[in-house]
Amino acid sequence: MSLRKNLELMLERGQDSPLLRYSLGQECLKAGDLVTAIDHLRQAVDQNPRYSAAWKALGEAHARTGSTERAADVYERGIAAARAAGDIQAAKEMEVFCSACARRGPDDGRLAPRGRGRRAVTCRHCGAYVPGCIRRA
């Protein structure tokens, strides 16, 4: 039996927890089942809003669906949660991912063009310096 099936059985038995939801979300991400991954990861952060790893994975899931604006919003909330929990490394990682989202076009997954007409700005989500960002504060 696969790990995902075992985790789903645990959930069916009523053993719901943020760790179980996070683990299920990660397994769904690996399998490419992004909608189910988002559902489980959303449950994980709802159950424990300071669970920085779950916030990071939820942002990744949204980014992989192509919803970069939603991913940036999730990363922003995750950064705040990680800082509140004292998880500085997770906060820094999510700042990098948030900056990457800010450099992408609105929900199209492409990087913003650089060069003439583009100026360097700071990301409105994490405050990171983002050259060529198309999102304006």
GROMACS .gro file of N, CA and C in nm, residues 21-111:
model
  273
   21ARG      N    1  -0.224   1.633   0.751
   21ARG     CA    2  -0.269   1.710   0.634
   21ARG      C    3  -0.149   1.757   0.551
   22TYR      N    4  -0.043   1.801   0.618
   22TYR     CA    5   0.078   1.844   0.548
   22TYR      C    6   0.137   1.727   0.470
   23SER      N    7   0.148   1.612   0.534
   23SER     CA    8   0.205   1.494   0.468
   23SER      C    9   0.121   1.453   0.348
   24LEU      N   10  -0.011   1.454   0.363
   24LEU     CA   11  -0.099   1.422   0.250
   24LEU      C   12  -0.082   1.525   0.138
   25GLY      N   13  -0.073   1.651   0.175
   25GLY     CA   14  -0.053   1.755   0.075
   25GLY      C   15   0.077   1.736  -0.001
   26GLN      N   16   0.182   1.699   0.069
   26GLN     CA   17   0.312   1.676   0.003
   26GLN      C   18   0.303   1.557  -0.093
   27GLU      N   19   0.237   1.451  -0.050
   27GLU     CA   20   0.222   1.334  -0.138
   27GLU      C   21   0.140   1.369  -0.262
   28CYS      N   22   0.037   1.449  -0.244
   28CYS     CA   23  -0.045   1.491  -0.358
   28CYS      C   24   0.036   1.580  -0.452
   29LEU      N   25   0.120   1.667  -0.396
   29LEU     CA   26   0.207   1.751  -0.479
   29LEU      C   27   0.300   1.664  -0.563
   30LYS      N   28   0.358   1.563  -0.500
   30LYS     CA   29   0.448   1.472  -0.573
   30LYS      C   30   0.376   1.404  -0.688
   31ALA      N   31   0.249   1.369  -0.665
   31ALA     CA   32   0.171   1.299  -0.766
   31ALA      C   33   0.112   1.394  -0.871
   32GLY      N   34   0.127   1.525  -0.849
   32GLY     CA   35   0.073   1.622  -0.944
   32GLY      C   36  -0.075   1.650  -0.924
   33ASP      N   37  -0.134   1.602  -0.815
   33ASP     CA   38  -0.274   1.626  -0.783
   33ASP      C   39  -0.282   1.757  -0.705
   34LEU      N   40  -0.276   1.867  -0.777
   34LEU     CA   41  -0.260   1.999  -0.715
   34LEU      C   42  -0.384   2.046  -0.640
   35VAL      N   43  -0.502   2.016  -0.691
   35VAL     CA   44  -0.624   2.059  -0.624
   35VAL      C   45  -0.638   1.992  -0.488
   36THR      N   46  -0.613   1.863  -0.483
   36THR     CA   47  -0.620   1.791  -0.356
   36THR      C   48  -0.509   1.835  -0.262
   37ALA      N   49  -0.391   1.861  -0.317
   37ALA     CA   50  -0.279   1.910  -0.236
   37ALA      C   51  -0.316   2.042  -0.170
   38ILE      N   52  -0.373   2.133  -0.247
   38ILE     CA   53  -0.412   2.263  -0.193
   38ILE      C   54  -0.514   2.245  -0.081
   39ASP      N   55  -0.609   2.155  -0.101
   39ASP     CA   56  -0.710   2.131   0.002
   39ASP      C   57  -0.647   2.083   0.132
   40HIS      N   58  -0.560   1.983   0.124
   40HIS     CA   59  -0.496   1.930   0.245
   40HIS      C   60  -0.404   2.033   0.311
   41LEU      N   61  -0.329   2.105   0.231
   41LEU     CA   62  -0.238   2.205   0.287
   41LEU      C   63  -0.315   2.322   0.349
   42ARG      N   64  -0.427   2.359   0.288
   42ARG     CA   65  -0.512   2.464   0.346
   42ARG      C   66  -0.563   2.418   0.483
   43GLN      N   67  -0.602   2.290   0.493
   43GLN     CA   68  -0.648   2.236   0.621
   43GLN      C   69  -0.535   2.239   0.724
   44ALA      N   70  -0.414   2.210   0.681
   44ALA     CA   71  -0.299   2.211   0.773
   44ALA      C   72  -0.277   2.350   0.831
   45VAL      N   73  -0.281   2.453   0.748
   45VAL     CA   74  -0.258   2.589   0.799
   45VAL      C   75  -0.379   2.642   0.875
   46ASP      N   76  -0.498   2.592   0.843
   46ASP     CA   77  -0.616   2.630   0.920
   46ASP      C   78  -0.608   2.571   1.061
   47GLN      N   79  -0.558   2.449   1.071
   47GLN     CA   80  -0.546   2.384   1.201
   47GLN      C   81  -0.431   2.440   1.283
   48ASN      N   82  -0.323   2.480   1.216
   48ASN     CA   83  -0.208   2.538   1.285
   48ASN      C   84  -0.153   2.653   1.200
   49PRO      N   85  -0.200   2.775   1.225
   49PRO     CA   86  -0.159   2.889   1.143
   49PRO      C   87  -0.009   2.923   1.151
   50ARG      N   88   0.064   2.865   1.245
   50ARG     CA   89   0.208   2.893   1.256
   50ARG      C   90   0.292   2.783   1.191
   51TYR      N   91   0.231   2.694   1.116
   51TYR     CA   92   0.300   2.581   1.053
   51TYR      C   93   0.367   2.630   0.924
   52SER      N   94   0.489   2.680   0.937
   52SER     CA   95   0.555   2.746   0.824
   52SER      C   96   0.582   2.652   0.707
   53ALA      N   97   0.613   2.526   0.732
   53ALA     CA   98   0.637   2.432   0.622
   53ALA      C   99   0.511   2.412   0.539
   54ALA      N  100   0.396   2.411   0.605
   54ALA     CA  101   0.270   2.395   0.533
   54ALA      C  102   0.240   2.519   0.449
   55TRP      N  103   0.269   2.637   0.502
   55TRP     CA  104   0.251   2.760   0.424
   55TRP      C  105   0.338   2.757   0.299
   56LYS      N  106   0.462   2.715   0.316
   56LYS     CA  107   0.556   2.710   0.203
   56LYS      C  108   0.505   2.613   0.096
   57ALA      N  109   0.460   2.495   0.139
   57ALA     CA  110   0.409   2.395   0.044
   57ALA      C  111   0.281   2.444  -0.024
   58LEU      N  112   0.195   2.514   0.052
   58LEU     CA  113   0.071   2.567  -0.006
   58LEU      C  114   0.104   2.672  -0.113
   59GLY      N  115   0.201   2.757  -0.085
   59GLY     CA  116   0.244   2.854  -0.186
   59GLY      C  117   0.297   2.786  -0.310
   60GLU      N  118   0.375   2.681  -0.290
   60GLU     CA  119   0.429   2.605  -0.404
   60GLU      C  120   0.315   2.545  -0.487
   61ALA      N  121   0.216   2.489  -0.419
   61ALA     CA  122   0.104   2.429  -0.491
   61ALA      C  123   0.030   2.532  -0.575
   62HIS      N  124   0.006   2.649  -0.519
   62HIS     CA  125  -0.060   2.755  -0.596
   62HIS      C  126   0.027   2.801  -0.712
   63ALA      N  127   0.157   2.812  -0.690
   63ALA     CA  128   0.249   2.853  -0.797
   63ALA      C  129   0.248   2.750  -0.910
   64ARG      N  130   0.242   2.623  -0.874
   64ARG     CA  131   0.242   2.519  -0.977
   64ARG      C  132   0.112   2.515  -1.056
   65THR      N  133   0.003   2.567  -0.999
   65THR     CA  134  -0.121   2.576  -1.076
   65THR      C  135  -0.118   2.694  -1.172
   66GLY      N  136  -0.018   2.782  -1.156
   66GLY     CA  137  -0.008   2.901  -1.240
   66GLY      C  138  -0.068   3.024  -1.176
   67SER      N  139  -0.120   3.010  -1.057
   67SER     CA  140  -0.181   3.123  -0.986
   67SER      C  141  -0.075   3.195  -0.903
   68THR      N  142   0.009   3.272  -0.972
   68THR     CA  143   0.122   3.335  -0.904
   68THR      C  144   0.078   3.442  -0.804
   69GLU      N  145  -0.031   3.512  -0.833
   69GLU     CA  146  -0.078   3.613  -0.737
   69GLU      C  147  -0.126   3.547  -0.608
   70ARG      N  148  -0.198   3.438  -0.621
   70ARG     CA  149  -0.244   3.366  -0.502
   70ARG      C  150  -0.124   3.308  -0.428
   71ALA      N  151  -0.028   3.255  -0.501
   71ALA     CA  152   0.093   3.200  -0.437
   71ALA      C  153   0.166   3.309  -0.359
   72ALA      N  154   0.179   3.428  -0.417
   72ALA     CA  155   0.247   3.537  -0.347
   72ALA      C  156   0.172   3.576  -0.220
   73ASP      N  157   0.039   3.577  -0.226
   73ASP     CA  158  -0.039   3.608  -0.106
   73ASP      C  159  -0.018   3.503   0.002
   74VAL      N  160  -0.014   3.376  -0.038
   74VAL     CA  161   0.009   3.267   0.057
   74VAL      C  162   0.149   3.279   0.116
   75TYR      N  163   0.248   3.306   0.032
   75TYR     CA  164   0.385   3.322   0.083
   75TYR      C  165   0.393   3.438   0.182
   76GLU      N  166   0.322   3.547   0.152
   76GLU     CA  167   0.324   3.661   0.243
   76GLU      C  168   0.270   3.620   0.381
   77ARG      N  169   0.161   3.549   0.383
   77ARG     CA  170   0.105   3.502   0.511
   77ARG      C  171   0.199   3.401   0.577
   78GLY      N  172   0.263   3.319   0.495
   78GLY     CA  173   0.358   3.221   0.548
   78GLY      C  174   0.481   3.286   0.608
   79ILE      N  175   0.527   3.394   0.547
   79ILE     CA  176   0.642   3.467   0.600
   79ILE      C  177   0.609   3.521   0.739
   80ALA      N  178   0.490   3.579   0.752
   80ALA     CA  179   0.448   3.632   0.882
   80ALA      C  180   0.438   3.519   0.985
   81ALA      N  181   0.383   3.404   0.943
   81ALA     CA  182   0.369   3.291   1.034
   81ALA      C  183   0.506   3.237   1.076
   82ALA      N  184   0.598   3.229   0.981
   82ALA     CA  185   0.731   3.176   1.011
   82ALA      C  186   0.805   3.270   1.106
   83ARG      N  187   0.794   3.398   1.082
   83ARG     CA  188   0.859   3.494   1.173
   83ARG      C  189   0.799   3.484   1.313
   84ALA      N  190   0.667   3.471   1.322
   84ALA     CA  191   0.601   3.460   1.452
   84ALA      C  192   0.645   3.333   1.525
   85ALA      N  193   0.673   3.227   1.449
   85ALA     CA  194   0.716   3.101   1.509
   85ALA      C  195   0.867   3.097   1.531
   86GLY      N  196   0.939   3.200   1.486
   86GLY     CA  197   1.084   3.204   1.501
   86GLY      C  198   1.157   3.120   1.399
   87ASP      N  199   1.089   3.083   1.291
   87ASP     CA  200   1.148   3.001   1.185
   87ASP      C  201   1.205   3.093   1.076
   88ILE      N  202   1.320   3.150   1.105
   88ILE     CA  203   1.380   3.251   1.017
   88ILE      C  204   1.417   3.193   0.881
   89GLN      N  205   1.470   3.070   0.879
   89GLN     CA  206   1.509   3.008   0.752
   89GLN      C  207   1.390   2.992   0.659
   90ALA      N  208   1.278   2.943   0.712
   90ALA     CA  209   1.157   2.927   0.629
   90ALA      C  210   1.109   3.062   0.578
   91ALA      N  211   1.116   3.165   0.663
   91ALA     CA  212   1.075   3.299   0.621
   91ALA      C  213   1.162   3.347   0.505
   92LYS      N  214   1.292   3.327   0.515
   92LYS     CA  215   1.383   3.369   0.408
   92LYS      C  216   1.355   3.294   0.278
   93GLU      N  217   1.330   3.163   0.289
   93GLU     CA  218   1.300   3.085   0.169
   93GLU      C  219   1.173   3.134   0.102
   94MET      N  220   1.070   3.160   0.183
   94MET     CA  221   0.945   3.209   0.125
   94MET      C  222   0.960   3.349   0.068
   95GLU      N  223   1.049   3.431   0.122
   95GLU     CA  224   1.076   3.563   0.064
   95GLU      C  225   1.131   3.548  -0.077
   96VAL      N  226   1.220   3.451  -0.095
   96VAL     CA  227   1.277   3.426  -0.228
   96VAL      C  228   1.167   3.381  -0.324
   97PHE      N  229   1.082   3.287  -0.280
   97PHE     CA  230   0.974   3.238  -0.366
   97PHE      C  231   0.874   3.349  -0.396
   98CYS      N  232   0.846   3.433  -0.296
   98CYS     CA  233   0.754   3.545  -0.314
   98CYS      C  234   0.810   3.642  -0.416
   99SER      N  235   0.938   3.668  -0.409
   99SER     CA  236   1.002   3.756  -0.507
   99SER      C  237   0.991   3.699  -0.648
  100ALA      N  238   1.007   3.568  -0.660
  100ALA     CA  239   0.995   3.504  -0.791
  100ALA      C  240   0.852   3.519  -0.843
  101CYS      N  241   0.755   3.506  -0.755
  101CYS     CA  242   0.615   3.524  -0.797
  101CYS      C  243   0.591   3.667  -0.843
  102ALA      N  244   0.652   3.761  -0.773
  102ALA     CA  245   0.634   3.902  -0.808
  102ALA      C  246   0.695   3.934  -0.944
  103ARG      N  247   0.795   3.856  -0.984
  103ARG     CA  248   0.860   3.878  -1.114
  103ARG      C  249   0.783   3.812  -1.227
  104ARG      N  250   0.685   3.734  -1.195
  104ARG     CA  251   0.607   3.667  -1.300
  104ARG      C  252   0.487   3.752  -1.336
  105GLY      N  253   0.441   3.737  -1.458
  105GLY     CA  254   0.322   3.810  -1.501
  105GLY      C  255   0.202   3.763  -1.421
  106PRO      N  256   0.096   3.840  -1.419
  106PRO     CA  257  -0.021   3.804  -1.342
  106PRO      C  258  -0.082   3.673  -1.389
  107ASP      N  259  -0.057   3.570  -1.313
  107ASP     CA  260  -0.114   3.437  -1.332
  107ASP      C  261  -0.086   3.375  -1.469
  108ASP      N  262   0.021   3.419  -1.536
  108ASP     CA  263   0.053   3.354  -1.661
  108ASP      C  264   0.180   3.269  -1.652
  109GLY      N  265   0.250   3.278  -1.539
  109GLY     CA  266   0.366   3.194  -1.516
  109GLY      C  267   0.493   3.238  -1.587
  110ARG      N  268   0.486   3.345  -1.665
  110ARG     CA  269   0.606   3.390  -1.737
  110ARG      C  270   0.676   3.499  -1.658
  111LEU      N  271   0.807   3.503  -1.672
  111LEU     CA  272   0.883   3.609  -1.606
  111LEU      C  273   0.858   3.740  -1.676
   0.00000   0.00000   0.00000
